[in-house]
Amino acid sequence: MLGNPVLGALLRWVHFVAAIIWIGHNYVNVIHHPRYQPLTLDDLAQRSERFMVLLYREHAMFRYPSIVVWLTGVGMLWQRHWLSDAFALRGYQAVIGMGSWIGTIMVLNLWLIMWPHQKKVLGFVPASPEERIRCARITFLSARTNTVLSIPLLFFMGAAEHGLVLFR
Amino acid sequence: MKFKPPHDSAWGAIVCGLVLTAILFQIVRLLVKR
């Protein structure tokens, strides 16, 4: 057994819970918006302060778990001494490594592309109505890109532990 | 006509994800056998 099995199990547990919170939120978004519908000025009406607080909390509830998912994922690889082989896509570690790279891209996409635009769309920072409508398209594509990327990521994550036979 | 990425629809996103999985699966298989 590589690494500390108790630490490994705890990291995996936290990794799963945080990942379900994050990607579950993304999948709910797909259900709410199966097709892109451009925002209208009516959609940007002023909301109550209480609603804005709830909205901010909801968005924080998947942004921060994304960091927990990444850190616990890296932690699991590190405690097994697989980190460099995984990220270098060497040997059988290439399977979980591909998942790790996709996950890293997803976290960067969320924090560097989606969130700066989402802040404007939802009114957390001031922006003109035209700018908010433009940003809504970018946040949609960014979120939907993560939906697409989650499909191979979940495959490689599962296959790395339970399906290595597929790669023989 | 304005270009719409295939993942503008939910089904398009699922199909994109499955195609991407198939492509990456082949790449990783080659990497493992290398």
CSV table of N, CA and C in Angstrom, one decimal, chain A residues 30 33-36 88-95 98 102 137 140-141 144-145 147-149 151-153 155-156 166-168, chain B residues 2-5 7-18 20-34:
chain,number,residue,atom,x,y,z
A,30,VAL,N,-27.1,23.2,-15.9
A,30,VAL,CA,-27.5,22.6,-17.3
A,30,VAL,C,-29.0,22.3,-17.3
A,33,HIS,N,-30.7,25.7,-17.7
A,33,HIS,CA,-30.5,26.4,-19.0
A,33,HIS,C,-30.0,25.4,-20.0
A,34,PRO,N,-30.9,24.5,-20.5
A,34,PRO,CA,-30.4,23.5,-21.4
A,34,PRO,C,-30.0,24.1,-22.7
A,35,ARG,N,-30.5,25.3,-23.1
A,35,ARG,CA,-30.1,26.0,-24.2
A,35,ARG,C,-29.7,27.4,-23.8
A,36,TYR,N,-28.8,28.0,-24.5
A,36,TYR,CA,-28.4,29.4,-24.2
A,36,TYR,C,-29.6,30.4,-24.6
A,88,ALA,N,3.2,14.4,-15.3
A,88,ALA,CA,4.0,14.2,-16.5
A,88,ALA,C,3.4,13.1,-17.5
A,89,LEU,N,2.3,12.6,-17.1
A,89,LEU,CA,1.5,11.5,-17.9
A,89,LEU,C,2.4,10.3,-18.2
A,90,ARG,N,3.1,9.8,-17.1
A,90,ARG,CA,4.0,8.7,-17.3
A,90,ARG,C,3.4,7.4,-16.8
A,91,GLY,N,3.5,6.4,-17.7
A,91,GLY,CA,3.1,5.0,-17.3
A,91,GLY,C,1.6,5.0,-17.0
A,92,TYR,N,1.2,4.1,-16.0
A,92,TYR,CA,-0.3,4.0,-15.7
A,92,TYR,C,-0.7,5.3,-15.0
A,93,GLN,N,0.2,6.1,-14.4
A,93,GLN,CA,-0.2,7.3,-13.8
A,93,GLN,C,-0.7,8.3,-14.8
A,94,ALA,N,-0.5,8.0,-16.1
A,94,ALA,CA,-1.1,8.9,-17.1
A,94,ALA,C,-2.6,9.0,-17.0
A,95,VAL,N,-3.2,7.9,-16.5
A,95,VAL,CA,-4.7,7.8,-16.5
A,95,VAL,C,-5.2,8.9,-15.5
A,98,MET,N,-4.3,12.5,-16.6
A,98,MET,CA,-5.2,13.2,-17.5
A,98,MET,C,-6.3,13.8,-16.8
A,102,ILE,N,-7.2,17.8,-16.5
A,102,ILE,CA,-8.6,18.3,-16.9
A,102,ILE,C,-9.1,19.1,-15.7
A,137,ARG,N,-22.9,35.8,-21.7
A,137,ARG,CA,-22.6,34.8,-22.7
A,137,ARG,C,-21.2,34.1,-22.4
A,140,PHE,N,-21.8,31.7,-19.5
A,140,PHE,CA,-22.5,30.5,-20.0
A,140,PHE,C,-21.5,29.5,-20.6
A,141,LEU,N,-20.7,30.0,-21.6
A,141,LEU,CA,-19.8,29.2,-22.3
A,141,LEU,C,-18.7,28.6,-21.4
A,144,ARG,N,-20.4,25.9,-19.3
A,144,ARG,CA,-20.8,24.7,-20.1
A,144,ARG,C,-19.5,24.0,-20.5
A,145,THR,N,-18.4,24.7,-20.7
A,145,THR,CA,-17.1,24.0,-21.0
A,145,THR,C,-16.7,23.1,-19.8
A,147,THR,N,-18.8,21.6,-17.9
A,147,THR,CA,-19.7,20.5,-18.0
A,147,THR,C,-19.1,19.4,-19.0
A,148,VAL,N,-18.7,19.9,-20.1
A,148,VAL,CA,-18.1,19.0,-21.1
A,148,VAL,C,-16.8,18.3,-20.5
A,149,LEU,N,-16.0,19.1,-19.9
A,149,LEU,CA,-14.7,18.6,-19.3
A,149,LEU,C,-15.0,17.6,-18.2
A,151,ILE,N,-17.0,15.3,-18.1
A,151,ILE,CA,-17.4,13.9,-18.5
A,151,ILE,C,-16.1,13.1,-18.7
A,152,PRO,N,-15.1,13.5,-19.4
A,152,PRO,CA,-13.8,12.7,-19.4
A,152,PRO,C,-13.1,12.7,-18.1
A,153,LEU,N,-13.2,13.8,-17.3
A,153,LEU,CA,-12.6,13.8,-16.0
A,153,LEU,C,-13.1,12.6,-15.1
A,155,PHE,N,-14.5,10.0,-16.1
A,155,PHE,CA,-14.1,8.7,-16.6
A,155,PHE,C,-12.7,8.3,-16.2
A,156,PHE,N,-11.8,9.3,-16.3
A,156,PHE,CA,-10.4,9.0,-15.9
A,156,PHE,C,-10.2,8.8,-14.4
A,166,LEU,N,-8.6,-1.4,-19.0
A,166,LEU,CA,-8.9,-0.7,-20.3
A,166,LEU,C,-7.7,-0.2,-21.0
A,167,PHE,N,-6.6,0.0,-20.3
A,167,PHE,CA,-5.5,0.7,-20.9
A,167,PHE,C,-4.3,-0.3,-21.2
A,168,ARG,N,-4.6,-1.6,-21.0
A,168,ARG,CA,-3.5,-2.6,-21.2
A,168,ARG,C,-3.4,-2.8,-22.7
B,2,LYS,N,-24.5,33.7,-37.2
B,2,LYS,CA,-23.6,33.7,-36.1
B,2,LYS,C,-23.2,32.3,-35.7
B,3,PHE,N,-21.9,32.0,-35.4
B,3,PHE,CA,-21.5,30.7,-35.0
B,3,PHE,C,-22.0,30.4,-33.6
B,4,LYS,N,-22.6,29.2,-33.4
B,4,LYS,CA,-23.0,28.7,-32.1
B,4,LYS,C,-22.2,27.5,-31.8
B,5,PRO,N,-21.4,27.5,-30.7
B,5,PRO,CA,-20.7,26.3,-30.3
B,5,PRO,C,-21.7,25.1,-30.0
B,7,HIS,N,-21.9,23.1,-27.7
B,7,HIS,CA,-22.3,22.9,-26.3
B,7,HIS,C,-23.3,24.1,-25.9
B,8,ASP,N,-23.8,24.8,-26.8
B,8,ASP,CA,-24.9,25.7,-26.5
B,8,ASP,C,-26.1,25.0,-26.0
B,9,SER,N,-26.3,23.7,-26.4
B,9,SER,CA,-27.4,22.9,-25.9
B,9,SER,C,-26.8,21.8,-25.0
B,10,ALA,N,-27.7,21.4,-24.1
B,10,ALA,CA,-27.3,20.4,-23.1
B,10,ALA,C,-26.8,19.1,-23.8
B,11,TRP,N,-27.6,18.7,-24.8
B,11,TRP,CA,-27.3,17.4,-25.5
B,11,TRP,C,-25.9,17.6,-26.2
B,12,GLY,N,-25.7,18.8,-26.8
B,12,GLY,CA,-24.5,19.1,-27.5
B,12,GLY,C,-23.3,18.9,-26.6
B,13,ALA,N,-23.5,19.4,-25.3
B,13,ALA,CA,-22.4,19.4,-24.3
B,13,ALA,C,-22.1,17.9,-24.0
B,14,ILE,N,-23.2,17.1,-23.9
B,14,ILE,CA,-23.0,15.7,-23.5
B,14,ILE,C,-22.2,15.0,-24.7
B,15,VAL,N,-22.6,15.2,-25.9
B,15,VAL,CA,-22.0,14.6,-27.1
B,15,VAL,C,-20.5,15.1,-27.1
B,16,CYS,N,-20.3,16.4,-26.9
B,16,CYS,CA,-18.9,16.9,-26.9
B,16,CYS,C,-18.1,16.2,-25.9
B,17,GLY,N,-18.6,16.0,-24.7
B,17,GLY,CA,-17.9,15.4,-23.6
B,17,GLY,C,-17.6,13.9,-23.9
B,18,LEU,N,-18.5,13.2,-24.5
B,18,LEU,CA,-18.3,11.8,-24.9
B,18,LEU,C,-17.2,11.7,-26.0
B,20,LEU,N,-14.9,13.9,-26.6
B,20,LEU,CA,-13.6,14.2,-26.0
B,20,LEU,C,-13.0,13.1,-25.2
B,21,THR,N,-13.9,12.4,-24.5
B,21,THR,CA,-13.5,11.2,-23.6
B,21,THR,C,-12.9,10.2,-24.5
B,22,ALA,N,-13.5,9.9,-25.7
B,22,ALA,CA,-13.0,8.8,-26.6
B,22,ALA,C,-11.6,9.3,-27.2
B,23,ILE,N,-11.5,10.5,-27.5
B,23,ILE,CA,-10.2,11.0,-28.0
B,23,ILE,C,-9.1,10.9,-27.0
B,24,LEU,N,-9.4,11.4,-25.8
B,24,LEU,CA,-8.4,11.4,-24.7
B,24,LEU,C,-8.1,10.0,-24.2
B,25,PHE,N,-9.1,9.1,-24.3
B,25,PHE,CA,-8.9,7.7,-23.9
B,25,PHE,C,-7.8,7.1,-24.8
B,26,GLN,N,-8.0,7.3,-26.1
B,26,GLN,CA,-7.0,6.8,-27.1
B,26,GLN,C,-5.6,7.4,-26.8
B,27,ILE,N,-5.5,8.6,-26.5
B,27,ILE,CA,-4.2,9.3,-26.3
B,27,ILE,C,-3.6,8.7,-25.0
B,28,VAL,N,-4.4,8.5,-24.0
B,28,VAL,CA,-3.8,8.0,-22.7
B,28,VAL,C,-3.4,6.5,-22.9
B,29,ARG,N,-4.2,5.8,-23.7
B,29,ARG,CA,-3.8,4.4,-24.0
B,29,ARG,C,-2.4,4.3,-24.6
B,30,LEU,N,-2.2,5.2,-25.6
B,30,LEU,CA,-0.9,5.3,-26.3
B,30,LEU,C,0.2,5.7,-25.3
B,31,LEU,N,-0.1,6.6,-24.4
B,31,LEU,CA,0.9,7.1,-23.4
B,31,LEU,C,1.3,5.9,-22.5
B,32,VAL,N,0.3,5.1,-22.0
B,32,VAL,CA,0.5,4.1,-21.1
B,32,VAL,C,1.4,3.0,-21.8
B,33,LYS,N,1.1,2.7,-23.1
B,33,LYS,CA,1.8,1.7,-23.8
B,33,LYS,C,3.2,2.1,-24.2
B,34,ARG,N,3.5,3.4,-24.2
B,34,ARG,CA,4.8,3.9,-24.7
B,34,ARG,C,5.9,3.3,-24.0
